[in-house]
Coordinates of C-alpha atoms in Angstrom, one line a residue:
Chain A
M1 CA 24.4 17.5 3.8
D2 CA 26.0 16.5 0.4
D3 CA 22.6 16.4 -1.3
I4 CA 21.8 20.0 -0.5
D5 CA 23.0 21.2 -3.9
A6 CA 21.1 18.5 -5.8
I7 CA 17.9 19.4 -3.9
A8 CA 18.4 23.1 -4.3
V9 CA 18.3 22.7 -8.1
L10 CA 14.5 22.2 -7.7
Q11 CA 14.1 25.7 -6.4
D12 CA 13.6 26.9 -9.9
P13 CA 9.9 26.5 -10.8
V14 CA 10.5 25.4 -14.4
R15 CA 13.0 22.7 -13.3
R16 CA 10.6 21.6 -10.6
R17 CA 7.8 21.2 -13.2
L18 CA 10.1 19.3 -15.6
Y19 CA 11.3 17.0 -12.8
E20 CA 7.8 16.3 -11.6
Y21 CA 6.6 15.6 -15.1
V22 CA 9.4 13.2 -16.0
A23 CA 9.0 11.4 -12.6
A24 CA 5.3 11.1 -13.1
Q25 CA 5.6 9.4 -16.5
G26 CA 7.7 6.5 -15.3
R27 CA 9.2 6.1 -18.8
E28 CA 11.7 7.9 -21.1
V29 CA 10.6 11.5 -21.9
G30 CA 12.0 13.5 -24.8
R31 CA 12.7 17.2 -24.8
N32 CA 9.8 18.3 -26.9
E33 CA 7.3 16.4 -24.8
A34 CA 8.8 17.8 -21.6
A35 CA 8.9 21.4 -23.0
E36 CA 5.2 21.1 -23.9
A37 CA 4.2 19.7 -20.5
A38 CA 6.1 22.5 -18.7
G39 CA 4.9 25.2 -21.0
V40 CA 8.4 26.4 -22.0
T41 CA 10.4 26.5 -25.2
R42 CA 12.3 23.4 -26.2
T43 CA 15.7 25.2 -25.8
L44 CA 14.8 26.2 -22.2
A45 CA 13.5 22.8 -21.4
A46 CA 16.7 21.2 -22.8
H47 CA 18.9 23.5 -20.7
H48 CA 17.0 22.7 -17.5
L49 CA 16.7 18.9 -18.2
D50 CA 20.5 18.8 -18.5
R51 CA 20.9 20.8 -15.3
L52 CA 18.6 18.2 -13.5
T53 CA 20.8 15.4 -15.0
E54 CA 24.0 17.1 -13.9
A55 CA 22.5 17.3 -10.4
G56 CA 21.8 13.6 -10.5
L57 CA 18.0 14.0 -10.3
L58 CA 17.4 12.7 -13.8
D59 CA 19.2 10.1 -15.9
S60 CA 19.6 10.8 -19.6
G61 CA 20.1 8.6 -22.6
S62 CA 19.4 8.7 -26.3
R63 CA 16.9 7.0 -28.4
R64 CA 15.2 7.2 -31.8
L65 CA 11.8 8.4 -30.9
T66 CA 10.3 7.9 -34.3
G67 CA 10.6 4.2 -34.3
R68 CA 12.4 4.3 -37.7
T69 CA 15.9 3.0 -38.2
G70 CA 18.5 3.2 -40.9
P71 CA 19.3 6.2 -43.1
G72 CA 16.7 8.9 -42.9
A73 CA 15.6 7.9 -39.4
G74 CA 17.1 11.1 -38.0
R75 CA 19.5 11.6 -35.1
P76 CA 18.7 9.8 -31.9
A77 CA 16.9 12.2 -29.5
K78 CA 17.9 12.8 -25.9
V79 CA 15.5 11.2 -23.4
Y80 CA 15.2 11.5 -19.6
T81 CA 14.0 9.4 -16.8
R82 CA 14.0 10.0 -13.1
A83 CA 17.2 8.9 -11.4
R84 CA 16.9 5.9 -9.1
T85 CA 19.5 7.2 -6.6
E86 CA 17.9 8.5 -3.4
R87 CA 18.8 12.1 -2.4
S88 CA 17.9 13.3 1.0
V89 CA 18.7 16.0 3.5
S90 CA 17.3 16.2 7.1
L91 CA 18.0 19.1 9.4
P92 CA 18.8 18.2 12.1
A93 CA 20.3 14.9 10.8
R94 CA 17.9 12.0 10.9
D95 CA 18.5 8.3 10.1
Y96 CA 15.1 6.7 10.3
R97 CA 16.0 4.3 7.6
T98 CA 18.5 2.6 9.7
A99 CA 16.0 2.5 12.6
A100 CA 13.4 1.0 10.3
E101 CA 15.8 -1.6 8.9
L102 CA 16.9 -2.8 12.3
L103 CA 13.4 -2.9 13.7
A104 CA 12.2 -4.8 10.6
E105 CA 15.0 -7.3 11.0
A106 CA 13.9 -8.0 14.6
A107 CA 10.2 -8.0 13.7
E108 CA 10.6 -10.4 10.8
Q109 CA 12.5 -12.9 12.9
A110 CA 9.8 -12.7 15.6
G111 CA 7.0 -13.1 13.0
L112 CA 5.3 -9.8 13.9
D113 CA 3.4 -9.5 10.6
V114 CA 0.0 -9.4 12.3
P115 CA 0.6 -6.9 15.1
L116 CA 2.5 -4.7 12.6
R117 CA -0.5 -4.7 10.2
E118 CA -2.7 -3.8 13.1
A119 CA -0.5 -0.9 14.1
A120 CA -0.4 0.3 10.5
R121 CA -4.2 0.1 10.1
R122 CA -4.7 2.1 13.2
R123 CA -2.2 4.7 12.0
G124 CA -4.0 4.9 8.6
E125 CA -7.3 5.4 10.4
S126 CA -5.9 8.1 12.7
L127 CA -4.4 9.9 9.6
R128 CA -8.0 9.9 8.1
G129 CA -9.3 11.2 11.4
S130 CA -13.0 11.9 11.5
A131 CA -13.3 12.0 7.7
A132 CA -15.7 9.6 6.0
P133 CA -14.1 6.7 4.1
C134 CA -12.5 7.8 0.8
G135 CA -15.3 8.5 -1.6
S136 CA -13.7 8.0 -5.1
L137 CA -10.7 6.9 -7.0
D138 CA -9.9 10.6 -7.7
E139 CA -9.9 11.4 -4.0
A140 CA -7.7 8.3 -3.4
K141 CA -5.2 9.6 -6.0
E142 CA -5.0 12.9 -4.2
M143 CA -4.4 11.2 -0.9
L144 CA -1.8 9.0 -2.3
A145 CA 0.0 11.8 -4.1
A146 CA 0.1 13.8 -0.9
R147 CA 1.9 10.9 0.8
G148 CA 4.5 10.6 -2.0
Y149 CA 3.1 7.4 -3.7
E150 CA 3.0 9.0 -7.2
P151 CA -0.2 7.4 -8.3
H152 CA -1.2 7.0 -11.9
E153 CA -4.0 5.3 -13.6
E154 CA -3.6 2.2 -15.7
E155 CA -5.3 2.6 -19.0
A156 CA -6.7 -0.5 -20.6
E157 CA -9.7 -0.2 -22.8
G158 CA -12.9 -1.6 -21.3
A159 CA -11.1 -2.6 -18.1
P160 CA -12.2 -1.1 -14.7
R161 CA -10.1 1.8 -13.4
V162 CA -7.0 0.8 -11.5
V163 CA -4.7 3.2 -9.7
R164 CA -1.1 2.0 -9.4
M165 CA 1.8 3.8 -7.7
R166 CA 5.2 4.4 -9.1
N167 CA 6.9 5.2 -5.7
C168 CA 7.1 3.2 -2.5
P169 CA 7.8 5.6 0.5
F170 CA 9.3 2.6 2.3
H171 CA 11.4 1.5 -0.7
D172 CA 14.7 0.2 0.8
V173 CA 13.1 -1.4 3.8
A174 CA 10.4 -3.0 1.6
E175 CA 13.1 -4.4 -0.7
R176 CA 14.8 -6.1 2.2
F177 CA 11.7 -7.3 4.0
P178 CA 9.0 -7.5 1.4
P179 CA 6.2 -9.5 3.0
L180 CA 6.5 -7.7 6.3
V181 CA 6.7 -4.2 5.0
C182 CA 4.4 -4.5 2.0
G183 CA 1.8 -6.0 4.4
M184 CA 2.3 -3.0 6.6
N185 CA 1.9 -0.6 3.7
L186 CA -1.3 -2.3 2.5
A187 CA -2.8 -2.1 6.0
L188 CA -1.8 1.6 6.3
L189 CA -3.6 2.4 3.1
E190 CA -6.7 0.3 4.1
G191 CA -6.9 2.3 7.3
L192 CA -6.4 5.5 5.3
F193 CA -9.2 4.8 2.8
G194 CA -11.5 3.2 5.4
A195 CA -13.3 -0.1 5.3
D196 CA -16.7 -0.5 3.5
G197 CA -16.1 2.6 1.4
P198 CA -16.2 2.7 -2.4
V199 CA -12.4 2.4 -2.7
A200 CA -10.4 -0.7 -1.9
A201 CA -6.6 -1.4 -1.8
R202 CA -5.2 -4.8 -2.6
M203 CA -1.8 -6.3 -3.1
D204 CA -0.5 -6.6 -6.6
A205 CA 3.2 -6.4 -6.6
R206 CA 5.2 -5.4 -9.8
P207 CA 8.9 -4.8 -9.9
G208 CA 9.9 -1.2 -9.4
E209 CA 6.5 0.0 -8.2
C210 CA 4.5 0.0 -5.0
C211 CA 3.1 -3.4 -4.2
V212 CA -0.5 -2.0 -3.7
V213 CA -3.1 -1.1 -6.2
V214 CA -6.3 0.8 -5.5
E215 CA -9.6 0.3 -7.3
D216 CA -13.4 0.5 -6.9
S217 CA -14.3 -1.9 -4.1
K218 CA -17.0 -3.6 -6.3
N219 CA -14.2 -4.9 -8.5
K220 CA -12.6 -6.6 -5.6
D221 CA -14.8 -9.7 -5.8
D222 CA -14.6 -10.1 -9.6
Chain B
M1 CA 8.9 19.2 -1.2
D2 CA 7.9 22.2 0.9
D3 CA 11.3 22.2 2.7
I4 CA 13.3 22.6 -0.5
D5 CA 13.5 26.4 -0.1
A6 CA 14.6 26.1 3.6
I7 CA 17.3 23.6 2.8
A8 CA 18.5 25.5 -0.3
V9 CA 19.4 28.4 2.0
L10 CA 22.4 26.4 3.1
Q11 CA 23.9 26.4 -0.4
D12 CA 25.6 29.6 0.6
P13 CA 28.9 28.6 2.3
V14 CA 28.8 31.4 4.8
R15 CA 25.3 30.6 5.8
R16 CA 26.3 27.0 6.1
R17 CA 29.2 27.8 8.4
L18 CA 27.0 30.0 10.6
Y19 CA 24.3 27.4 10.8
E20 CA 26.7 24.6 11.7
Y21 CA 28.4 26.8 14.3
V22 CA 25.2 27.8 16.0
A23 CA 23.9 24.2 15.9
A24 CA 27.2 22.9 17.4
Q25 CA 27.1 25.3 20.4
G26 CA 23.7 24.0 21.7
R27 CA 23.1 27.4 23.3
E28 CA 22.2 31.0 22.3
V29 CA 24.9 32.5 20.1
G30 CA 25.2 36.3 19.5
R31 CA 26.1 38.0 16.2
N32 CA 29.7 38.9 17.2
E33 CA 30.5 35.4 18.2
A34 CA 29.0 33.9 15.1
A35 CA 30.7 36.4 12.8
E36 CA 34.1 35.6 14.4
A37 CA 33.5 31.8 14.1
A38 CA 32.5 32.1 10.4
G39 CA 35.3 34.6 9.6
V40 CA 33.0 37.3 8.3
T41 CA 32.0 40.8 9.3
R42 CA 29.3 41.3 11.9
T43 CA 27.1 43.0 9.3
L44 CA 27.4 40.1 6.9
A45 CA 26.8 37.6 9.7
A46 CA 23.7 39.4 10.9
H47 CA 22.3 39.4 7.4
H48 CA 22.8 35.7 7.0
L49 CA 21.7 34.8 10.5
D50 CA 18.4 36.6 9.8
R51 CA 18.1 34.7 6.5
L52 CA 18.5 31.4 8.3
T53 CA 15.9 32.5 10.8
E54 CA 13.4 33.5 8.1
A55 CA 14.0 30.1 6.5
G56 CA 13.1 28.5 9.8
L57 CA 16.5 26.9 10.3
L58 CA 17.4 29.1 13.3
D59 CA 15.3 30.6 16.1
S60 CA 16.1 34.1 17.3
G61 CA 15.5 36.0 20.4
S62 CA 17.1 38.8 22.3
R63 CA 19.1 38.8 25.5
R64 CA 21.5 41.1 27.4
L65 CA 24.8 39.3 26.8
T66 CA 26.7 41.5 29.3
G67 CA 24.9 40.2 32.3
R68 CA 24.3 43.8 33.4
T69 CA 20.8 45.2 33.9
G70 CA 19.2 48.6 34.4
P71 CA 20.2 51.9 32.8
G72 CA 23.6 51.6 31.1
A73 CA 23.3 47.9 30.5
G74 CA 22.9 48.5 26.8
R75 CA 20.4 47.3 24.3
P76 CA 19.5 43.6 24.4
A77 CA 21.5 41.7 21.7
K78 CA 20.0 39.4 19.1
V79 CA 20.8 35.7 19.8
Y80 CA 20.3 32.6 17.7
T81 CA 19.7 28.9 18.4
R82 CA 19.1 26.0 16.0
A83 CA 15.4 25.6 15.3
R84 CA 13.9 22.4 16.7
T85 CA 11.5 21.9 13.8
E86 CA 12.7 19.1 11.5
R87 CA 13.1 20.0 7.8
S88 CA 13.6 17.2 5.3
V89 CA 13.4 16.5 1.6
S90 CA 13.8 13.1 0.0
L91 CA 13.8 12.5 -3.7
P92 CA 12.0 10.2 -4.5
A93 CA 9.7 10.7 -1.5
R94 CA 10.5 8.5 1.5
D95 CA 8.8 8.1 4.8
Y96 CA 11.0 5.8 6.8
R97 CA 10.0 7.6 10.0
T98 CA 6.4 6.2 9.7
A99 CA 7.8 2.7 9.0
A100 CA 10.1 3.0 12.0
E101 CA 7.3 4.2 14.3
L102 CA 4.9 1.4 13.3
L103 CA 7.7 -1.3 13.6
A104 CA 8.7 0.1 17.0
E105 CA 5.1 0.0 18.2
A106 CA 4.9 -3.7 17.3
A107 CA 8.4 -4.5 18.6
E108 CA 7.8 -2.8 21.9
Q109 CA 4.5 -4.7 22.5
A110 CA 6.3 -8.0 21.7
G111 CA 9.3 -7.1 24.0
L112 CA 11.9 -7.4 21.2
D113 CA 14.5 -5.3 23.0
V114 CA 17.1 -8.1 23.0
P115 CA 16.9 -9.2 19.4
L116 CA 16.8 -5.5 18.3
R117 CA 20.0 -4.7 20.2
E118 CA 21.6 -7.8 18.6
A119 CA 20.6 -6.6 15.2
A120 CA 21.9 -3.1 16.0
R121 CA 25.2 -4.4 17.3
R122 CA 25.7 -6.5 14.1
R123 CA 24.9 -3.4 12.0
G124 CA 27.4 -1.3 14.0
E125 CA 30.1 -4.0 13.5
S126 CA 29.4 -4.2 9.8
L127 CA 29.6 -0.4 9.5
R128 CA 33.1 -0.6 11.1
G129 CA 33.9 -3.4 8.6
S130 CA 37.4 -4.8 9.0
A131 CA 38.8 -1.7 10.9
A132 CA 40.3 -2.1 14.3
P133 CA 38.1 -1.0 17.3
C134 CA 37.9 2.8 17.5
G135 CA 41.3 3.9 18.9
S136 CA 40.6 7.2 20.7
L137 CA 37.9 9.7 21.8
D138 CA 38.9 12.0 18.9
E139 CA 38.4 9.2 16.4
A140 CA 35.1 8.5 18.1
K141 CA 34.0 12.1 17.7
E142 CA 34.8 12.0 14.0
M143 CA 32.8 8.8 13.6
L144 CA 29.8 10.3 15.5
A145 CA 29.9 13.5 13.6
A146 CA 29.8 11.6 10.3
R147 CA 26.7 9.9 11.4
G148 CA 25.0 13.2 12.5
Y149 CA 25.2 12.8 16.3
E150 CA 26.8 16.3 16.7
P151 CA 29.3 15.2 19.4
H152 CA 30.8 17.7 21.8
E153 CA 33.1 17.3 24.7
E154 CA 31.9 18.1 28.2
E155 CA 34.4 20.3 30.0
A156 CA 34.7 19.8 33.7
E157 CA 38.0 20.5 35.4
G158 CA 39.9 17.5 36.6
A159 CA 37.2 15.2 35.3
P160 CA 37.9 12.5 32.7
R161 CA 36.9 13.3 29.1
V162 CA 33.3 12.6 28.2
V163 CA 31.8 13.0 24.7
R164 CA 28.1 13.8 24.6
M165 CA 25.9 14.2 21.6
R166 CA 23.5 17.0 20.9
N167 CA 21.5 15.2 18.2
C168 CA 19.7 11.9 18.1
P169 CA 19.3 10.6 14.5
F170 CA 16.3 8.6 15.7
H171 CA 14.8 11.5 17.6
D172 CA 11.0 11.2 17.1
V173 CA 11.0 7.4 17.4
A174 CA 13.3 7.5 20.4
E175 CA 10.9 10.0 22.1
R176 CA 8.0 7.7 21.6
F177 CA 9.7 4.4 22.5
P178 CA 12.7 5.4 24.6
P179 CA 13.9 2.1 26.2
L180 CA 13.6 0.2 22.9
V181 CA 15.2 2.8 20.6
C182 CA 17.8 4.1 23.0
G183 CA 18.9 0.5 23.6
M184 CA 19.1 0.0 19.9
N185 CA 21.2 3.2 19.5
L186 CA 23.6 2.2 22.3
A187 CA 24.1 -1.3 20.8
L188 CA 24.7 0.3 17.3
L189 CA 27.4 2.5 18.7
E190 CA 29.0 -0.3 20.8
G191 CA 29.2 -2.3 17.5
L192 CA 30.6 0.7 15.7
F193 CA 33.4 1.4 18.2
G194 CA 34.1 -2.3 18.9
A195 CA 34.3 -4.2 22.1
D196 CA 37.5 -4.3 24.2
G197 CA 38.9 -1.1 22.5
P198 CA 39.9 2.1 24.4
V199 CA 36.5 3.7 23.8
A200 CA 33.3 2.7 25.5
A201 CA 29.7 3.9 25.1
R202 CA 27.2 3.9 27.9
M203 CA 23.7 5.1 28.6
D204 CA 23.4 8.5 30.3
A205 CA 20.2 10.1 29.1
R206 CA 19.7 13.9 29.4
P207 CA 16.7 15.8 28.0
G208 CA 17.2 17.1 24.5
E209 CA 20.3 15.1 23.8
C210 CA 21.3 11.7 22.6
C211 CA 21.0 9.1 25.5
V212 CA 24.5 7.8 25.0
V213 CA 27.8 9.1 26.2
V214 CA 31.2 8.0 25.0
E215 CA 34.4 7.9 27.2
D216 CA 37.7 6.1 27.8
S217 CA 36.8 2.5 28.5
K218 CA 39.0 2.6 31.7
N219 CA 36.5 5.1 33.2
K220 CA 33.7 2.6 32.8
D221 CA 34.3 0.8 36.0
D222 CA 35.0 3.9 38.2

């Protein structure tokens, strides 16, 4: 219940837009940029960004955004990133994280990787229901966003499109039991997107991100 | 994120007291009773109880609280219970429930009840840390409340004290995999209270409550 106040800060629609914008960038964001993205004045953006920081939802620091140093480089600007601390409230109280951790401990010892992946793939398929396999990377991004993965596209000139995800919905358990839980996550997404469609998921772990990337399935055999 | 507004309703301290009081009773509560418990007027309590109902945190109905019927029995009074719908917000987005469900499915198939209980007991012990075994039922109630179990004492004249719990923190997973998850829950609490202390947990499932009860350990062999 202690996180109620932090979460309630997002009731304000401007704060919510600012928070979502900063979270989606996955890097330090300055006040001007955030103000523009949220469609508000710099002063108002600064006020709300600082409220979000006080509530513990953003972290702030300062940096010279111009890249210049020395005299004439200007004052360092305040920049914001999404806070790493997890805030959560469940009513009634729920503690599925503890359940998942204890179950993962027992499952890892028993080497249940394969049956877990099978259960995850079936779950992904049943979430998709009777829909056709996911038809495009844009559709995949929407599906991933709806499940909290915070997808973003990696931009590299001339390279095929690759969707990466900033957030792992299973974060703490995945950190403790990476092969087991990341394998489960991949199978869940494979089931969700459907086999033999134009979109394919594969494992490509990077620190601080989800371990899965999504791309056109024809890239898969490159 | 859709539950932010519902959860933010509890920022108001009067609403929070009313919500917690109604949730703790585990039965229909009238406006007068709730007002008295929260230390506010009946009018203010009625206003906030209705706000909590609009937000989906309480359910309301009407009932003749006097027990009388027919002419002269008075108008039915409005009564409130805690809503059964789960509301939750995690920032960043987390979905440990899905992880727990998939892991439980694999663990149940593989018959991992015993290693899961061992992991849960170790977790309970490590949560207790270097503290002595739980010394009394009152201390046990505090520990259970802190973990969201919503303990309450069963009152039966002449009977030994028994602490029951209105809430199961593992609710959805326990409903789907009861022997596995309730066994895990019992082992977790056994570890938390410590063996050979004056407080003992045992299984005693009742619909809509946690499957474990806690009592003086000397009752255990009765």
